[in-house]
mmCIF file of C-alpha atoms and ligand atoms in Angstrom:
data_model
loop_
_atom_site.group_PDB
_atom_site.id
_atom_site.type_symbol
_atom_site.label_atom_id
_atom_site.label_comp_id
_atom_site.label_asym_id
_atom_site.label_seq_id
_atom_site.Cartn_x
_atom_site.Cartn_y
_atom_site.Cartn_z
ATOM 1 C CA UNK A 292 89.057 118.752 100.200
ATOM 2 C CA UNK A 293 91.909 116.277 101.219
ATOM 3 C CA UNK A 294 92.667 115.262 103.873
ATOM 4 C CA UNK A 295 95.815 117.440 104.465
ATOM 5 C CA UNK A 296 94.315 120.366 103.061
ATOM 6 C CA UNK A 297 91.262 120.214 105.719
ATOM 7 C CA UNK A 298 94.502 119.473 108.470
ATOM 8 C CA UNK A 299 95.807 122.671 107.615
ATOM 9 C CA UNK A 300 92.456 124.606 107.338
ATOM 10 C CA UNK A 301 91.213 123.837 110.544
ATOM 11 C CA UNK A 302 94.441 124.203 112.091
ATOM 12 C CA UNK A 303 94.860 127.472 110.977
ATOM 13 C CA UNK A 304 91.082 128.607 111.902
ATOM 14 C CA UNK A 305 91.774 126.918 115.306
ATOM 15 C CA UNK A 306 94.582 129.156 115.628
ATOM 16 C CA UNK A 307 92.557 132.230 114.625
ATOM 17 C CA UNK A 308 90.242 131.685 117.315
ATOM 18 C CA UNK A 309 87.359 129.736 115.305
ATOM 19 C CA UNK A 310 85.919 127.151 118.222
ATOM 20 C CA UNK A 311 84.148 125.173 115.223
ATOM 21 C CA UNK A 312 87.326 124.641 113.554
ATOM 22 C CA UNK A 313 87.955 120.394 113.274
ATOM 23 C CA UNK A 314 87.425 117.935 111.087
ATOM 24 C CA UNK A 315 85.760 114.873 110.660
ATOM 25 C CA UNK A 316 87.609 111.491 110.395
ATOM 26 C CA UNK A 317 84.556 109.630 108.892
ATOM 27 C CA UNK A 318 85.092 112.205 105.485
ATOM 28 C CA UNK A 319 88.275 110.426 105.428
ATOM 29 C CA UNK A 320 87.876 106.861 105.738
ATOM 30 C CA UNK A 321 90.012 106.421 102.462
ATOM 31 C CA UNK A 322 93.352 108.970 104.235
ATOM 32 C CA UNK A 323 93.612 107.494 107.095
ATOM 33 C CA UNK A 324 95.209 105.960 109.108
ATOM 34 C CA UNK A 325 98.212 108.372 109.019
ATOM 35 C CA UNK A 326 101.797 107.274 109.460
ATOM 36 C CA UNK A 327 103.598 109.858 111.181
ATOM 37 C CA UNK A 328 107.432 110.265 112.197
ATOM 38 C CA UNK A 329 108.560 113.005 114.112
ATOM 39 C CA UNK A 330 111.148 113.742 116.974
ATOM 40 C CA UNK A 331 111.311 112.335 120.023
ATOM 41 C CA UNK A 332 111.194 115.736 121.628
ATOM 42 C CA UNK A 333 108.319 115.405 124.949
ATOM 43 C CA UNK A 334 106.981 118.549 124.043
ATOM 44 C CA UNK A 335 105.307 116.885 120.983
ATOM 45 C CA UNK A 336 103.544 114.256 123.218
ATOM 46 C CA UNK A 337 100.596 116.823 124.203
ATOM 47 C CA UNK A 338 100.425 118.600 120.718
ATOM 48 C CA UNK A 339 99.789 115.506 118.811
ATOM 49 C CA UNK A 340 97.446 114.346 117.102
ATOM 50 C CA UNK A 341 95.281 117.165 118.682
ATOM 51 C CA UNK A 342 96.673 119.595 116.856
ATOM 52 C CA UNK A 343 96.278 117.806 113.293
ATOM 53 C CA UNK A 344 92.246 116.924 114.376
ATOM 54 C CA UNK A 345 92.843 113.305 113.726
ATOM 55 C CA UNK A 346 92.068 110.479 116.601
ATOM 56 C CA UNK A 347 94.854 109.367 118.382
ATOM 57 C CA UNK A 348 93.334 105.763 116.730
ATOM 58 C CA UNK A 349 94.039 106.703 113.749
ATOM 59 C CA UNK A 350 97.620 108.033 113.883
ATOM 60 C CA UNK A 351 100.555 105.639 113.444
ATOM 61 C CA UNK A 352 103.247 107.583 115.157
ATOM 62 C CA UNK A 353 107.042 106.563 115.023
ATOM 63 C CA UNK A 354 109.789 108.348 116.087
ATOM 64 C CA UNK A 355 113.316 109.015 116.308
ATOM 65 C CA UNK A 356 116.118 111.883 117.562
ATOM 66 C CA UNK A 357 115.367 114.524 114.780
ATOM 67 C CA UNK A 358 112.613 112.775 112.832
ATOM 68 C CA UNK A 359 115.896 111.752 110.090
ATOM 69 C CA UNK A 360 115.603 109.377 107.696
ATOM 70 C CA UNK A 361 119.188 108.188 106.919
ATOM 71 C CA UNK A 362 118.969 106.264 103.945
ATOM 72 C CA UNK A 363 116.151 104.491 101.713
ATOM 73 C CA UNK A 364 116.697 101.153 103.590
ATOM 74 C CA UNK A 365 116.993 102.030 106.856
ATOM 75 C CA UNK A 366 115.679 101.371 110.451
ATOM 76 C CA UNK A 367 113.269 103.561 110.214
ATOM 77 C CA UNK A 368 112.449 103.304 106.466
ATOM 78 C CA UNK A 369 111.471 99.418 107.155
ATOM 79 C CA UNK A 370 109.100 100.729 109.914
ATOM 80 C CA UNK A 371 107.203 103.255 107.198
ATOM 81 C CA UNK A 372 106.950 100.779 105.041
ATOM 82 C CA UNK A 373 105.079 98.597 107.426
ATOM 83 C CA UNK A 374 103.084 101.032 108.948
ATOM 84 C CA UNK A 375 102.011 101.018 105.641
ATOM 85 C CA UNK A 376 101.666 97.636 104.509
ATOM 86 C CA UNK A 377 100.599 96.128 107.458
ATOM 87 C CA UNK A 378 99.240 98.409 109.560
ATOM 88 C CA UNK A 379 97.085 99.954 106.165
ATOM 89 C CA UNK A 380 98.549 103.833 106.914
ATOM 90 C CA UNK A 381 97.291 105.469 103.774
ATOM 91 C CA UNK A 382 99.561 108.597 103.985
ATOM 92 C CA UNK A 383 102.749 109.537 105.330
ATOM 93 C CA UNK A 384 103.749 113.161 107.251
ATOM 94 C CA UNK A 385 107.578 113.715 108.381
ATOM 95 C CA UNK A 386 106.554 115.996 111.220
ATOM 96 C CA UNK A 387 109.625 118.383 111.927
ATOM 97 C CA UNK A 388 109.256 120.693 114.848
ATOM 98 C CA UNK A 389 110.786 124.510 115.813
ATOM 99 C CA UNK A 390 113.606 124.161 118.384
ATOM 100 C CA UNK A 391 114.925 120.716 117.966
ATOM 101 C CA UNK A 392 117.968 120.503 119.850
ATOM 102 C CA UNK A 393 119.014 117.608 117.933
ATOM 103 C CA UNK A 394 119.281 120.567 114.983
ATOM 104 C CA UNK A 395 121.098 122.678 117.885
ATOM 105 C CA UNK A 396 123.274 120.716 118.598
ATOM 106 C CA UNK A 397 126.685 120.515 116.760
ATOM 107 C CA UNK A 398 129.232 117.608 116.363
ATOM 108 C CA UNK A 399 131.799 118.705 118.852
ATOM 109 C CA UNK A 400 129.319 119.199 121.180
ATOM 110 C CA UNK A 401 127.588 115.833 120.483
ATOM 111 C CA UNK A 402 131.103 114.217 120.729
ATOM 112 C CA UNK A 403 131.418 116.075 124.179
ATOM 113 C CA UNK A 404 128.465 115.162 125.620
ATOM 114 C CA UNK A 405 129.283 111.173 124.547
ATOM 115 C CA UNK A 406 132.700 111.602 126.037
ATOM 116 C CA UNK A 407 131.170 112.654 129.357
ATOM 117 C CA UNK A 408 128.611 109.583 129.193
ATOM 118 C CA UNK A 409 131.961 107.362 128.856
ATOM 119 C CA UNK A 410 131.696 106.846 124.745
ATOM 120 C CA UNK A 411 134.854 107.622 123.498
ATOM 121 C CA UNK A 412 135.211 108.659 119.852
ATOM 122 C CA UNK A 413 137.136 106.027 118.573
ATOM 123 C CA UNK A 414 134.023 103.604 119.478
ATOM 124 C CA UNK A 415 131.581 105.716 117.363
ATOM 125 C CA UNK A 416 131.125 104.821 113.408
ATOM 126 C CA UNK A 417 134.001 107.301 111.281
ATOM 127 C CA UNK A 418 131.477 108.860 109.291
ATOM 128 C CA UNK A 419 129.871 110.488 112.463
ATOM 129 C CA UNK A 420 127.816 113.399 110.838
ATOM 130 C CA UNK A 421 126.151 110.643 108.336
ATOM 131 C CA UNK A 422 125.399 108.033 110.977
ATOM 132 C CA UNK A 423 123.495 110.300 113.383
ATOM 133 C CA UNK A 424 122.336 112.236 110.661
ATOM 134 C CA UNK A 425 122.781 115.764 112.260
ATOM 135 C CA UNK A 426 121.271 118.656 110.640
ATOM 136 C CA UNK A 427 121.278 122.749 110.534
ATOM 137 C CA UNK A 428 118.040 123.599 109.182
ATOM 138 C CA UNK A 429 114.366 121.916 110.764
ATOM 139 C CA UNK A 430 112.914 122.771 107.385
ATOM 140 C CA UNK A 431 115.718 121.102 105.341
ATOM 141 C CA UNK A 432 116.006 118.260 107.203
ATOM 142 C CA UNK A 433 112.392 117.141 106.512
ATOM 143 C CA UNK A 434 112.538 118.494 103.019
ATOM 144 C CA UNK A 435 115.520 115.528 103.004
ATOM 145 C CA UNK A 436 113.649 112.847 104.738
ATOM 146 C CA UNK A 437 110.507 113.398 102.219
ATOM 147 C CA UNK A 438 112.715 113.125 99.449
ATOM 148 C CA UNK A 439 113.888 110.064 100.524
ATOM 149 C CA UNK A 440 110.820 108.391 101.592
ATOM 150 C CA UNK A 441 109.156 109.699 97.896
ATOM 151 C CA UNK A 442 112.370 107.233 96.722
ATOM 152 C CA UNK A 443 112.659 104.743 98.562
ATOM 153 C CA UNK A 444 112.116 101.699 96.982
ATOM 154 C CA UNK A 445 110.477 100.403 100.054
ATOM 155 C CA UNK A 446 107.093 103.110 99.624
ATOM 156 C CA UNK A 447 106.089 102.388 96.331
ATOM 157 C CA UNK A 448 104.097 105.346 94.316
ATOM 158 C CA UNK A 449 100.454 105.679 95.841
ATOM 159 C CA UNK A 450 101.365 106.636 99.027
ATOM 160 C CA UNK A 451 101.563 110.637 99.087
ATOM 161 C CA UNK A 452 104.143 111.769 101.756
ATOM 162 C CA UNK A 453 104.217 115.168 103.289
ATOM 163 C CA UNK A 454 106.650 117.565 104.766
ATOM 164 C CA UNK A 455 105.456 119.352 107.984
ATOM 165 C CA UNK A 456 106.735 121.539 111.112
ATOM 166 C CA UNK A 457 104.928 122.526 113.771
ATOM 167 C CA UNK A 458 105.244 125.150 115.886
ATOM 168 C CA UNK A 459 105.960 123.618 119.657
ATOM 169 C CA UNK A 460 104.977 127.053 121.254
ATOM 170 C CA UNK A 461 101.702 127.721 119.485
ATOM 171 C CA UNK A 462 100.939 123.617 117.546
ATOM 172 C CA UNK A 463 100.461 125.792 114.272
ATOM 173 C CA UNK A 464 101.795 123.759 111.201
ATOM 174 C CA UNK A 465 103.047 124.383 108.093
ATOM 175 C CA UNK A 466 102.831 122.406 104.959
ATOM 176 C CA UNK A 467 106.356 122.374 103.513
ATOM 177 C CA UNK A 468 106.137 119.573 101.215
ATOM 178 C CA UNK A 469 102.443 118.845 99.515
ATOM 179 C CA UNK A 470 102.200 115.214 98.915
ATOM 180 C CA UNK A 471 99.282 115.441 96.700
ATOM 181 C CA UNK A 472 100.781 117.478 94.043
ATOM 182 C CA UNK A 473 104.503 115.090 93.852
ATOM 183 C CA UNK A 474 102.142 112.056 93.486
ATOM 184 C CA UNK A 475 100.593 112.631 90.681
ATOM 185 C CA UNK A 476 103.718 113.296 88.808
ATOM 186 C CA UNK A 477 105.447 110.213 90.426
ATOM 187 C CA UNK A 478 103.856 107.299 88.564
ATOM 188 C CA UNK A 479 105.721 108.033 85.560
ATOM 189 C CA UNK A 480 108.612 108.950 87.244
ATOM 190 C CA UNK A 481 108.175 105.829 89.583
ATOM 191 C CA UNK A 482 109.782 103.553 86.695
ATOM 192 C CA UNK A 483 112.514 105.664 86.059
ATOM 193 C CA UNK A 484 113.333 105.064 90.362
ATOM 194 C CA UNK A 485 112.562 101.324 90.049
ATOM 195 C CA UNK A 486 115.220 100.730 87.223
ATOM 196 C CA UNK A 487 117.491 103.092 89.095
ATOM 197 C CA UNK A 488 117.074 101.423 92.462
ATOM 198 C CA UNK A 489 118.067 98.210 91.034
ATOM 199 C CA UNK A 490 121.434 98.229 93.130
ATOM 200 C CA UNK A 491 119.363 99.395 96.559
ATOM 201 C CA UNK A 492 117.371 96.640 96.523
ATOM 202 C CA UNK A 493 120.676 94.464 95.864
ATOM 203 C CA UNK A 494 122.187 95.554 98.541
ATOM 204 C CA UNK A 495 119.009 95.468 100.995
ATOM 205 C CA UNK A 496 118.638 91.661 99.634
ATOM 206 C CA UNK A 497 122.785 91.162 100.410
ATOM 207 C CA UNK A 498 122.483 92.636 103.864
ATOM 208 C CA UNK A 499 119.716 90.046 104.469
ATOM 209 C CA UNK A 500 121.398 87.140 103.422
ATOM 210 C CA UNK A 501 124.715 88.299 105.536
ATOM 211 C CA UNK A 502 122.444 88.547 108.623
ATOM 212 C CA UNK A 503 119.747 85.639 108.466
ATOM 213 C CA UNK A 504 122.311 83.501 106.593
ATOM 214 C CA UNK A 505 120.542 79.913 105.411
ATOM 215 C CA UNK A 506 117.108 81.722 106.527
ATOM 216 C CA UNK A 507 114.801 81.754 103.459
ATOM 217 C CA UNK A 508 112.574 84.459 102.845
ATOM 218 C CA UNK A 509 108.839 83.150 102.969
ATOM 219 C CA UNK A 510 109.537 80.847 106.453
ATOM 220 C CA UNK A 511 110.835 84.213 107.625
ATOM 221 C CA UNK A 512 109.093 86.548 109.950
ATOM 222 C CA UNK A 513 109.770 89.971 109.672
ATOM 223 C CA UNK A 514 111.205 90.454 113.128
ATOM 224 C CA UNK A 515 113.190 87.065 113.032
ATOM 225 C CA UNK A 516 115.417 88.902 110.461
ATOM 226 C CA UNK A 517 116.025 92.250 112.849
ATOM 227 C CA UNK A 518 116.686 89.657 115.827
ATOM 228 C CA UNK A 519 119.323 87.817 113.787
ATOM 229 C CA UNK A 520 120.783 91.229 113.078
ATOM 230 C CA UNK A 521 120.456 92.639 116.730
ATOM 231 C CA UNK A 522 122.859 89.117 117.708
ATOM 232 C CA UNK A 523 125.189 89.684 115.040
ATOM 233 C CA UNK A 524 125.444 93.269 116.515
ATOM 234 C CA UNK A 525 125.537 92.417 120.217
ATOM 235 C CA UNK A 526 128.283 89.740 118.941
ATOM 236 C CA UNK A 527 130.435 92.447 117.357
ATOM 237 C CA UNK A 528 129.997 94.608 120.534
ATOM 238 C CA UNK A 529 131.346 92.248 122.700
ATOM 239 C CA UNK A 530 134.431 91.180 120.411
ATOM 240 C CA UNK A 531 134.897 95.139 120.650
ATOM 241 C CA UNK A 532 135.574 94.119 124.570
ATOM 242 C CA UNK A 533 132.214 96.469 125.935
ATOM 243 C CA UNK A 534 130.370 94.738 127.995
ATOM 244 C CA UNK A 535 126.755 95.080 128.101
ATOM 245 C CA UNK A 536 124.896 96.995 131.293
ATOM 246 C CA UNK A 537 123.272 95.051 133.531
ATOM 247 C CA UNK A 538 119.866 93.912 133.158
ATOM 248 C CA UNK A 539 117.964 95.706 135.990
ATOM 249 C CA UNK A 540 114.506 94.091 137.344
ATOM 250 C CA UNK A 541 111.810 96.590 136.334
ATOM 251 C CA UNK A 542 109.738 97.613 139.713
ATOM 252 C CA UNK A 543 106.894 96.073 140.893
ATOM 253 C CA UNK A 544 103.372 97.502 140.004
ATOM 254 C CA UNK A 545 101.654 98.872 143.343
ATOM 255 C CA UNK A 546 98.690 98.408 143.868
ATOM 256 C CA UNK A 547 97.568 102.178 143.975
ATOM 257 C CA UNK A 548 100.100 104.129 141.372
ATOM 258 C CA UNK A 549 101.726 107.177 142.435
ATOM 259 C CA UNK A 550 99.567 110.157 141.110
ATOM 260 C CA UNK A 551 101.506 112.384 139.003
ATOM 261 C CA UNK A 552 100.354 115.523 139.463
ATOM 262 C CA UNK A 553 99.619 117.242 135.719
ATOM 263 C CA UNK A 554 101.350 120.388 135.236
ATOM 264 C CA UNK A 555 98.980 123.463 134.203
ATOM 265 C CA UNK A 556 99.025 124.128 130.341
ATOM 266 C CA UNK A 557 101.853 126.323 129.540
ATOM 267 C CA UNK A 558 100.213 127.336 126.309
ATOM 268 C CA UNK A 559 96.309 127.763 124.923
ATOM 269 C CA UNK A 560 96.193 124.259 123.320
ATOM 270 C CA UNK A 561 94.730 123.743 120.200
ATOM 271 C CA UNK A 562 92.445 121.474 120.406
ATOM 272 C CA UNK A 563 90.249 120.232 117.184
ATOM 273 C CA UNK A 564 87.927 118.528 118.421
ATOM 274 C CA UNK A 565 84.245 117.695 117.124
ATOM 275 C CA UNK A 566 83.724 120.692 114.917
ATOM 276 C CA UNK A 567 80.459 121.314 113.250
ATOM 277 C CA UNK A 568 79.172 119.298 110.737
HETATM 278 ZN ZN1 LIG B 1540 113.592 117.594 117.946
#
């Protein structure tokens, strides 16, 4: 078994009510880590990784409003590819989740709601609905952001990447998208998307140059390029006349914390822990 198949196994026998249902990392020492992306919904923060059986250790988790992938160069497509690269995540999951308000929510509302937080329409990009990426459909949008991460010229073709959603009621998943069974059709197909790519990796070189102008590549450290950009940004922002908030002194540590008193479960968790062996 692989590793997503025994995910879904022993998520599904957890969920029946089987208390030896779990799974045991050390079988996959070649899987894992895992690099995850998923919304930044809270209710998520006590479901995983308990709920996929895998150490929070091992689980590279990014995310972002509506786990979206925009485009096969973007923000969060750079971060994939080095949770990969550098960080040695051996598989990827796009982790959708039932009732994300970011799916909920529609444009007019979205422009409503940035109107009453002082952003005024004309500030935001023209092409609204393709900048923040808004979607209908939880299952469609990660269908999307698979396909795009399977393409992206950033991933490369031995990384299998899966579609999820979990349920944030009940933590069961489903397995929309089976990495497994795309990879092994994808090194053929992989040249065909390298040739075809040729003007995606043009353009990802051009947007470097405009940003880190005389910079050369191998003096540069990764994050030396996203600074550059973040100043060119904060540069445009302020020719744009907004001003930047204030920079407010985070509070001092005291010596005791503040308890924070835990809130009882509000569901039977599932929790895979050591199951038998
Ligand atoms: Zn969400």
């Amino acid at each position: 078994m692989r590793l997503f198949e025994a995910i879904i196994d022993a998520n599904h026998r957890a969920l029946a009510g089987d208390p030896n249902a779990g799974l045991h990392p050390a079988d996959f020492e070649n899987e894992l880590p895992l690099v995850a992306l998923t919304c930044i919904d809270p209710r998520l923060n006590p479901l995983l990784p308990a709920v996929l059986g895998i150490p929070p250790e091992q689980f590279i988790w990014l995310r972002n409003a509506g786990n979206i992938i925009t485009g096969p160069i973007s923000s969060t497509m750079r971060s994939l590819s080095l949770a990969c690269a550098v960080k040695g995540g051996k598989e990827i999951a796009i982790i959708g989740h039932t009732d994300c308000l970011v799916g909920k929510t529609t444009m007019m509302e979205l422009i409503e709601r940035l109107r009453a937080l002082g952003v005024e329409r004309h500030l935001l990009p023209d092409n609204i609905n393709e900048y923040f990426g808004t979607f209908s459909s939880e299952r469609q949008n990660v269908l999307k952001a698979v396909d795009i991460v399977r393409h992206s010229p950033l991933i490369g073709p031995k990384i299998p990447v899966h579609g999820l959603l979990v349920d944030v009621g009940t933590g069961k998943l489903d397995w929309l998208v089976n990495g497994y069974q795309t990879l092994d059709t994808l090194s053929s197909r992989w040249q065909e998307v390298a040739k075809s790519a040729g003007h995606t990796v043009d353009a990802l070189r051009s947007l470097a140059d405009f940003n880190i102008g005389e910079m050369k590549f191998p003096e540069t450290k990764i994050g030396e390029i996203v600074t550059r950009g973040e100043n060119w940004l904060s540069e445009q922002m302020h020719q744009l006349g907004t001003q930047s908030p204030p920079v407010r002194a985070e509070p001092k540590p005291t010596a005791t914390p503040p308890k924070i008193p835990l809130p009882p479960p509000i569901r039977p968790r599932v929790l895979l822990g050591r199951g038998r062996k």
